[in-house]
Tab-separated table of C-alpha atoms in Angstrom:
chain	number	residue	atom	x	y	z
A	17	MET	CA	-17.501	-90.079	22.793
A	18	ARG	CA	-19.038	-91.155	26.119
A	19	ALA	CA	-15.742	-90.606	27.961
A	20	ASP	CA	-15.593	-87.040	26.681
A	21	ARG	CA	-19.191	-86.489	27.683
A	22	LEU	CA	-18.551	-87.756	31.221
A	23	VAL	CA	-15.601	-85.380	31.582
A	24	SER	CA	-17.730	-82.502	30.285
A	25	LEU	CA	-20.465	-83.417	32.780
A	26	VAL	CA	-18.038	-83.270	35.680
A	27	LEU	CA	-16.633	-79.934	34.473
A	28	LEU	CA	-20.118	-78.449	34.146
A	29	LEU	CA	-20.896	-79.406	37.723
A	30	ARG	CA	-17.544	-77.992	38.863
A	31	GLN	CA	-18.192	-74.658	37.201
A	32	HIS	CA	-21.897	-74.239	38.039
A	33	GLY	CA	-22.100	-75.953	41.387
A	34	ARG	CA	-25.509	-77.532	40.871
A	35	LEU	CA	-27.426	-78.285	37.676
A	36	SER	CA	-30.672	-80.112	36.972
A	37	ALA	CA	-30.773	-83.111	34.648
A	38	THR	CA	-32.644	-80.956	32.107
A	39	ALA	CA	-29.931	-78.273	32.165
A	40	LEU	CA	-27.175	-80.868	31.823
A	41	ALA	CA	-28.983	-82.503	28.910
A	42	ARG	CA	-29.280	-79.134	27.165
A	43	GLU	CA	-25.575	-78.322	27.633
A	44	LEU	CA	-24.430	-81.783	26.517
A	45	GLU	CA	-27.006	-82.067	23.695
A	46	VAL	CA	-28.313	-85.423	24.896
A	47	SER	CA	-31.522	-86.694	26.525
A	48	THR	CA	-32.197	-86.485	30.267
A	49	ARG	CA	-32.237	-90.311	30.358
A	50	THR	CA	-28.665	-90.294	29.004
A	51	VAL	CA	-27.646	-87.790	31.689
A	52	LEU	CA	-29.080	-90.018	34.423
A	53	ARG	CA	-27.189	-93.020	33.063
A	54	ASP	CA	-23.981	-90.913	32.978
A	55	ILE	CA	-24.530	-89.840	36.586
A	56	GLU	CA	-24.816	-93.500	37.610
A	57	ALA	CA	-21.618	-94.313	35.683
A	58	LEU	CA	-19.734	-91.526	37.453
A	59	SER	CA	-20.933	-92.645	40.856
A	60	ALA	CA	-19.881	-96.226	40.100
A	61	ALA	CA	-16.434	-94.933	39.090
A	62	GLY	CA	-16.008	-93.174	42.445
A	63	VAL	CA	-16.749	-89.596	41.377
A	64	PRO	CA	-18.576	-87.981	44.358
A	65	VAL	CA	-21.700	-86.769	42.541
A	66	TYR	CA	-24.964	-86.605	44.476
A	67	ALA	CA	-28.573	-85.560	43.912
A	68	GLU	CA	-30.403	-82.811	45.808
A	69	ARG	CA	-34.185	-83.195	45.835
A	70	GLY	CA	-36.721	-80.405	45.767
A	71	ARG	CA	-37.786	-77.527	43.583
A	72	ASN	CA	-34.283	-76.065	43.263
A	73	GLY	CA	-32.493	-79.403	43.391
A	74	GLY	CA	-30.229	-81.041	40.909
A	75	PHE	CA	-26.887	-82.787	40.746
A	76	ALA	CA	-23.680	-81.534	42.388
A	77	LEU	CA	-20.200	-82.677	43.357
A	78	LEU	CA	-19.021	-82.966	46.939
A	79	PRO	CA	-17.073	-79.837	47.954
A	80	GLY	CA	-13.332	-80.092	47.382
A	81	PHE	CA	-13.459	-82.461	44.434
A	82	HIS	CA	-11.284	-81.009	41.673
A	83	THR	CA	-8.399	-81.704	39.290
A	84	GLU	CA	-6.272	-78.599	38.845
A	85	LEU	CA	-3.575	-78.022	36.257
A	86	THR	CA	-0.744	-75.574	36.903
A	87	GLY	CA	1.214	-73.440	34.451
A	88	LEU	CA	-1.809	-71.798	32.774
A	89	ASN	CA	-2.043	-68.189	33.851
A	90	HIS	CA	-5.000	-65.792	33.593
A	91	ASP	CA	-4.006	-64.141	30.304
A	92	GLU	CA	-3.144	-67.460	28.643
A	93	ALA	CA	-6.558	-68.895	29.544
A	94	LEU	CA	-8.251	-65.680	28.398
A	95	ALA	CA	-6.450	-65.883	25.049
A	96	LEU	CA	-7.663	-69.465	24.574
A	97	LEU	CA	-11.227	-68.543	25.468
A	98	VAL	CA	-11.234	-65.631	23.039
A	99	ALA	CA	-9.719	-67.810	20.303
A	100	GLY	CA	-12.417	-70.354	21.040
A	101	SER	CA	-15.119	-67.874	20.140
A	102	ARG	CA	-13.956	-67.615	16.535
A	103	ARG	CA	-16.304	-68.832	13.777
A	104	GLY	CA	-13.864	-71.232	12.130
A	105	ALA	CA	-14.773	-74.076	14.473
A	106	GLN	CA	-18.395	-73.824	13.363
A	107	ALA	CA	-17.406	-73.825	9.680
A	108	PHE	CA	-15.406	-77.035	10.155
A	109	GLY	CA	-18.004	-78.812	12.298
A	110	LEU	CA	-15.996	-78.496	15.498
A	111	GLY	CA	-18.500	-76.513	17.574
A	112	PRO	CA	-19.337	-79.161	20.230
A	113	PRO	CA	-15.688	-80.282	20.698
A	114	LEU	CA	-14.715	-76.598	21.035
A	115	ALA	CA	-17.311	-76.045	23.760
A	116	SER	CA	-16.005	-79.098	25.610
A	117	ALA	CA	-12.397	-77.872	25.268
A	118	MET	CA	-13.294	-74.413	26.607
A	119	ARG	CA	-14.898	-75.962	29.688
A	120	LYS	CA	-11.614	-77.826	30.305
A	121	VAL	CA	-9.626	-74.609	29.887
A	122	VAL	CA	-11.732	-72.841	32.528
A	123	ASP	CA	-11.519	-75.858	34.832
A	124	ALA	CA	-7.718	-75.948	34.477
A	125	LEU	CA	-7.388	-72.505	36.073
A	126	PRO	CA	-6.560	-72.111	39.733
A	127	GLU	CA	-9.588	-71.247	41.843
A	128	GLY	CA	-8.700	-67.549	42.090
A	129	HIS	CA	-8.359	-67.086	38.326
A	130	ARG	CA	-11.375	-69.102	37.228
A	131	ALA	CA	-14.047	-66.534	37.996
A	132	THR	CA	-12.041	-63.556	36.717
A	133	ALA	CA	-11.233	-65.236	33.371
A	134	ALA	CA	-14.811	-66.327	32.817
A	135	GLY	CA	-16.000	-62.815	33.662
A	136	ALA	CA	-13.408	-61.172	31.414
A	137	VAL	CA	-14.329	-63.193	28.343
A	138	ARG	CA	-17.939	-62.020	28.757
A	139	ARG	CA	-16.614	-58.484	28.192
A	140	LEU	CA	-15.314	-59.405	24.711
A	141	LEU	CA	-17.399	-60.049	21.612
A	142	ILE	CA	-15.651	-61.562	18.585
A	143	ASP	CA	-17.284	-61.751	15.141
A	144	PRO	CA	-20.906	-60.914	16.047
A	145	GLU	CA	-23.636	-62.184	13.760
A	146	THR	CA	-24.464	-58.661	12.528
A	147	ASP	CA	-22.434	-55.485	11.981
A	148	LEU	CA	-23.401	-51.928	12.994
A	149	LEU	CA	-25.736	-51.645	9.994
A	150	SER	CA	-27.568	-54.850	11.040
A	151	ARG	CA	-26.133	-56.727	8.065
A	152	ARG	CA	-26.076	-60.391	8.985
A	153	GLN	CA	-22.778	-62.270	8.734
A	154	GLU	CA	-23.315	-65.345	6.566
A	155	THR	CA	-22.273	-68.648	8.082
A	156	GLU	CA	-23.045	-71.615	5.885
A	157	GLU	CA	-24.451	-74.784	7.375
A	158	VAL	CA	-22.638	-77.991	6.447
A	159	PRO	CA	-23.916	-81.399	7.697
A	160	ASP	CA	-21.684	-82.700	10.521
A	161	ALA	CA	-21.257	-86.088	8.828
A	162	VAL	CA	-20.002	-84.464	5.635
A	163	VAL	CA	-17.526	-82.089	7.232
A	164	ALA	CA	-16.279	-84.815	9.604
A	165	GLU	CA	-15.490	-87.105	6.659
A	166	VAL	CA	-13.716	-84.284	4.806
A	167	ARG	CA	-11.760	-83.400	7.964
A	168	ARG	CA	-10.661	-87.016	8.461
A	169	ALA	CA	-9.345	-87.279	4.897
A	170	VAL	CA	-7.451	-84.003	5.219
A	171	PHE	CA	-5.744	-85.040	8.445
A	172	SER	CA	-5.082	-88.658	7.495
A	173	GLY	CA	-3.694	-87.825	4.068
A	174	HIS	CA	-6.128	-90.113	2.212
A	175	LYS	CA	-7.930	-89.504	-1.030
A	176	LEU	CA	-11.484	-88.144	-0.729
A	177	ARG	CA	-14.566	-88.860	-2.823
A	178	ILE	CA	-17.120	-86.032	-2.797
A	179	HIS	CA	-20.545	-85.532	-4.318
A	180	TYR	CA	-20.220	-81.905	-5.362
A	181	ALA	CA	-22.754	-79.462	-6.829
A	182	ALA	CA	-20.922	-76.656	-8.638
A	183	VAL	CA	-22.871	-73.466	-9.394
A	184	GLY	CA	-25.283	-74.036	-12.257
A	185	GLU	CA	-24.301	-77.701	-12.674
A	186	ARG	CA	-25.680	-81.080	-11.632
A	187	ALA	CA	-23.988	-82.729	-8.652
A	188	THR	CA	-21.369	-85.283	-9.645
A	189	TRP	CA	-18.970	-87.566	-7.806
A	190	ARG	CA	-15.282	-86.733	-8.022
A	191	THR	CA	-12.157	-88.046	-6.328
A	192	VAL	CA	-9.683	-85.462	-5.015
A	193	ASP	CA	-6.430	-85.201	-3.079
A	194	PRO	CA	-7.264	-82.988	-0.051
A	195	MET	CA	-4.646	-80.393	0.916
A	196	GLY	CA	-6.292	-78.384	3.693
A	197	LEU	CA	-9.320	-76.486	4.954
A	198	VAL	CA	-9.813	-72.704	4.937
A	199	THR	CA	-12.547	-70.595	6.511
A	200	VAL	CA	-13.328	-67.076	5.292
A	201	ARG	CA	-16.115	-65.018	6.891
A	202	GLY	CA	-17.898	-68.085	8.172
A	203	GLN	CA	-17.611	-69.957	4.854
A	204	GLY	CA	-15.532	-73.130	4.670
A	205	TYR	CA	-13.460	-74.264	1.674
A	206	LEU	CA	-11.571	-77.433	0.842
A	207	LEU	CA	-8.278	-76.915	-0.985
A	208	ALA	CA	-7.482	-79.998	-3.012
A	209	ALA	CA	-5.936	-81.320	-6.207
A	210	ARG	CA	-7.737	-83.284	-8.909
A	211	SER	CA	-5.718	-85.071	-11.600
A	212	GLY	CA	-2.799	-82.886	-10.615
A	213	ASP	CA	-4.682	-79.566	-10.977
A	214	ASP	CA	-5.458	-77.238	-8.070
A	215	ARG	CA	-9.124	-77.112	-7.072
A	216	THR	CA	-11.110	-75.184	-4.456
A	217	TYR	CA	-14.430	-76.599	-3.230
A	218	ARG	CA	-16.983	-74.792	-1.101
A	219	LEU	CA	-17.967	-77.065	1.774
A	220	SER	CA	-21.630	-76.034	1.636
A	221	ARG	CA	-21.791	-77.500	-1.881
A	222	VAL	CA	-20.433	-80.883	-0.826
A	223	LEU	CA	-23.545	-83.061	-0.569
A	224	ALA	CA	-21.754	-86.221	0.569
A	225	ALA	CA	-18.184	-87.304	1.250
A	226	GLU	CA	-16.278	-90.542	1.645
A	227	GLU	CA	-12.694	-90.968	2.849
A	228	LEU	CA	-10.852	-93.570	0.768
A	229	ALA	CA	-8.089	-95.900	1.879
A	230	GLU	CA	-5.723	-94.809	-0.915
A	231	PRO	CA	-3.051	-92.252	0.105
A	232	ALA	CA	-3.513	-88.754	-1.336
A	233	GLN	CA	-0.978	-87.449	-3.828
A	234	ARG	CA	0.106	-84.276	-2.067
A	235	PRO	CA	3.297	-82.646	-0.780
A	236	GLU	CA	4.545	-83.412	2.726
A	237	ARG	CA	4.149	-79.775	3.766
A	238	VAL	CA	1.729	-77.142	2.588
A	239	ASP	CA	1.610	-73.353	3.109
A	240	LEU	CA	-2.174	-72.814	3.186
A	241	ALA	CA	-1.887	-69.025	3.403
A	242	ARG	CA	0.222	-68.905	0.247
A	243	ALA	CA	-1.972	-71.468	-1.539
A	244	TRP	CA	-5.111	-69.464	-0.730
A	245	GLN	CA	-3.481	-66.239	-1.923
A	246	GLU	CA	-2.412	-67.829	-5.221
A	247	ARG	CA	-5.870	-69.284	-5.840
A	248	GLY	CA	-7.447	-65.938	-5.022
A	249	ALA	CA	-5.185	-64.220	-7.565
A	250	ARG	CA	-6.158	-66.743	-10.254
A	251	PHE	CA	-9.826	-66.234	-9.435
A	252	ARG	CA	-9.523	-62.466	-9.718
A	253	ASN	CA	-7.738	-62.724	-13.068
A	254	GLY	CA	-10.228	-65.122	-14.670
A	255	GLY	CA	-13.836	-65.128	-15.795
A	256	ASP	CA	-15.778	-62.346	-17.568
A	257	GLN	CA	-14.120	-59.511	-15.698
A	258	VAL	CA	-15.047	-55.888	-16.255
A	259	THR	CA	-12.810	-52.833	-15.839
A	260	VAL	CA	-14.575	-49.584	-14.964
A	261	ARG	CA	-13.287	-45.998	-14.948
A	262	LEU	CA	-15.171	-43.878	-12.428
A	263	ARG	CA	-15.104	-40.799	-10.242
A	264	MET	CA	-16.363	-40.915	-6.662
A	265	ARG	CA	-16.339	-39.147	-3.325
A	266	ALA	CA	-13.211	-40.081	-1.379
A	267	ALA	CA	-15.342	-40.792	1.711
A	268	ARG	CA	-16.949	-43.823	-0.017
A	269	ARG	CA	-13.631	-45.273	-1.276
A	270	GLU	CA	-13.335	-48.068	1.284
A	271	GLU	CA	-16.877	-49.235	0.554
A	272	LEU	CA	-16.024	-49.643	-3.124
A	273	VAL	CA	-12.612	-51.236	-2.541
A	274	GLY	CA	-14.217	-53.731	-0.167
A	275	THR	CA	-16.292	-55.243	-2.991
A	276	ALA	CA	-14.077	-54.726	-6.097
A	277	LEU	CA	-11.616	-57.351	-7.239
A	278	ALA	CA	-8.763	-54.884	-7.716
A	279	VAL	CA	-7.944	-51.194	-8.017
A	280	ARG	CA	-5.732	-50.743	-11.097
A	281	SER	CA	-5.101	-47.009	-10.756
A	282	GLU	CA	-6.190	-44.145	-8.530
A	283	GLU	CA	-5.864	-40.356	-8.663
A	284	SER	CA	-6.983	-38.069	-5.866
A	285	GLY	CA	-8.581	-34.740	-6.736
A	286	ALA	CA	-8.632	-31.433	-4.894
A	287	ASP	CA	-12.450	-31.383	-4.688
A	288	ASP	CA	-12.805	-34.481	-2.449
A	289	TRP	CA	-13.496	-36.615	-5.530
A	290	SER	CA	-11.141	-39.311	-6.770
A	291	ARG	CA	-10.736	-41.021	-10.137
A	292	LEU	CA	-10.200	-44.775	-10.139
A	293	GLU	CA	-9.888	-47.670	-12.539
A	294	VAL	CA	-11.428	-50.716	-10.898
A	295	THR	CA	-11.946	-54.361	-11.866
A	296	PHE	CA	-15.137	-56.286	-11.085
A	297	GLN	CA	-15.919	-59.969	-11.499
A	298	ASP	CA	-18.525	-59.389	-14.224
A	299	ALA	CA	-21.047	-56.869	-15.590
A	300	ARG	CA	-23.627	-57.641	-12.941
A	301	HIS	CA	-21.083	-57.151	-10.170
A	302	ALA	CA	-19.999	-53.768	-11.635
A	303	GLU	CA	-23.566	-52.485	-11.947
A	304	TRP	CA	-24.472	-53.582	-8.437
A	305	ALA	CA	-21.388	-51.966	-6.874
A	306	LEU	CA	-21.909	-48.593	-8.596
A	307	TRP	CA	-25.617	-48.589	-7.791
A	308	GLN	CA	-24.826	-48.962	-4.075
A	309	LEU	CA	-22.869	-45.695	-4.181
A	310	GLY	CA	-25.763	-43.673	-5.575
A	311	ALA	CA	-24.929	-40.060	-6.414
A	312	ASP	CA	-21.549	-40.335	-4.693
A	313	ALA	CA	-20.053	-42.035	-7.762
A	314	GLU	CA	-20.179	-41.731	-11.530
A	315	ALA	CA	-19.162	-44.402	-13.993
A	316	LEU	CA	-17.145	-42.784	-16.800
A	317	ALA	CA	-16.616	-45.906	-18.890
A	318	PRO	CA	-17.685	-48.268	-20.327
A	319	GLN	CA	-20.727	-46.636	-21.953
A	320	TRP	CA	-22.956	-49.678	-21.511
A	321	LEU	CA	-22.593	-49.351	-17.726
A	322	ARG	CA	-23.577	-45.660	-17.833
A	323	ASP	CA	-26.610	-46.556	-19.931
A	324	SER	CA	-27.611	-49.357	-17.579
A	325	LEU	CA	-27.344	-47.186	-14.474
A	326	HIS	CA	-29.244	-44.359	-16.242
A	327	GLY	CA	-32.051	-46.783	-17.095
A	328	ARG	CA	-32.266	-47.986	-13.531
A	329	ALA	CA	-32.366	-44.436	-12.148
A	330	ALA	CA	-34.977	-43.355	-14.665
A	331	ALA	CA	-37.201	-46.285	-13.747
A	332	ILE	CA	-36.934	-45.450	-10.052
A	333	ALA	CA	-37.645	-41.763	-10.719
A	334	ALA	CA	-40.681	-42.663	-12.817
A	335	ARG	CA	-41.972	-44.979	-10.097
A	336	TYR	CA	-41.779	-42.362	-7.338
A	337	GLY	CA	-42.673	-39.420	-9.544
A	338	ALA	CA	-46.115	-40.820	-10.196
A	339	PRO	CA	-48.921	-39.996	-7.708
A	340	SER	CA	-49.504	-42.721	-5.113
């Protein structure tokens, strides 16, 4: 870890020219005392780092000190920098290593490309925290120690013991054969097998994890995209699902499709209204989705859903019909 930190320190000085010990500590997520010890270690190793005193002082490298890699052009570096801004690294606990890697990518560029690539990536925003309606993108926090242990077991091919809290259940220990990791909209999942059966575990519900020495029982190769698709299909076809027949304005179609499990049938009308048969995960999901559409949709069946939505609307009308 210290070797990586020393490299990152050198790269930070290369890219910024001069930085104070406080700024270096903030970038490297260590104390200023650790930064000062690292500076001494670099000097002892022959790296030409020196201190400038005064109000605007700090640490810097002697001009001309660099290690340049060839073969990485401007667009290749830009592609890596953009890829490095994706949220998957955060979901899998790889944020700090990613930041270190991106510094190395920028430092690997020839002098003429370095500034233009760094400037170009500032013109691109990937996966912002909120959308145009100020709805916040959910990114679940998973303790670094937990996700690191899960990651090690996945890559080493060893069995994994996890303390897992399923929804509505007490946390229990279980031993699984890890297959791979998937991130979807900032949420991380572990694909695994338990006693030969496929299982999917949400990383935010893993309270503790322990890599075991025993080899995992899993195939040599795995197609994670296909495995995720198959598990998604099983999820959509299970549980207390509800099928709803409805009519709605065509302009709101994408909003409904984005939350429904599946669209079983669809018929477009000449009056800008469409008729659909849609599947939801359960009754609560169906009621919530139709309520979001307001007067732009009408549930035709089942009758209990019509009654529920009518009751909701009547309660709202009564609330706002009364004098304040």
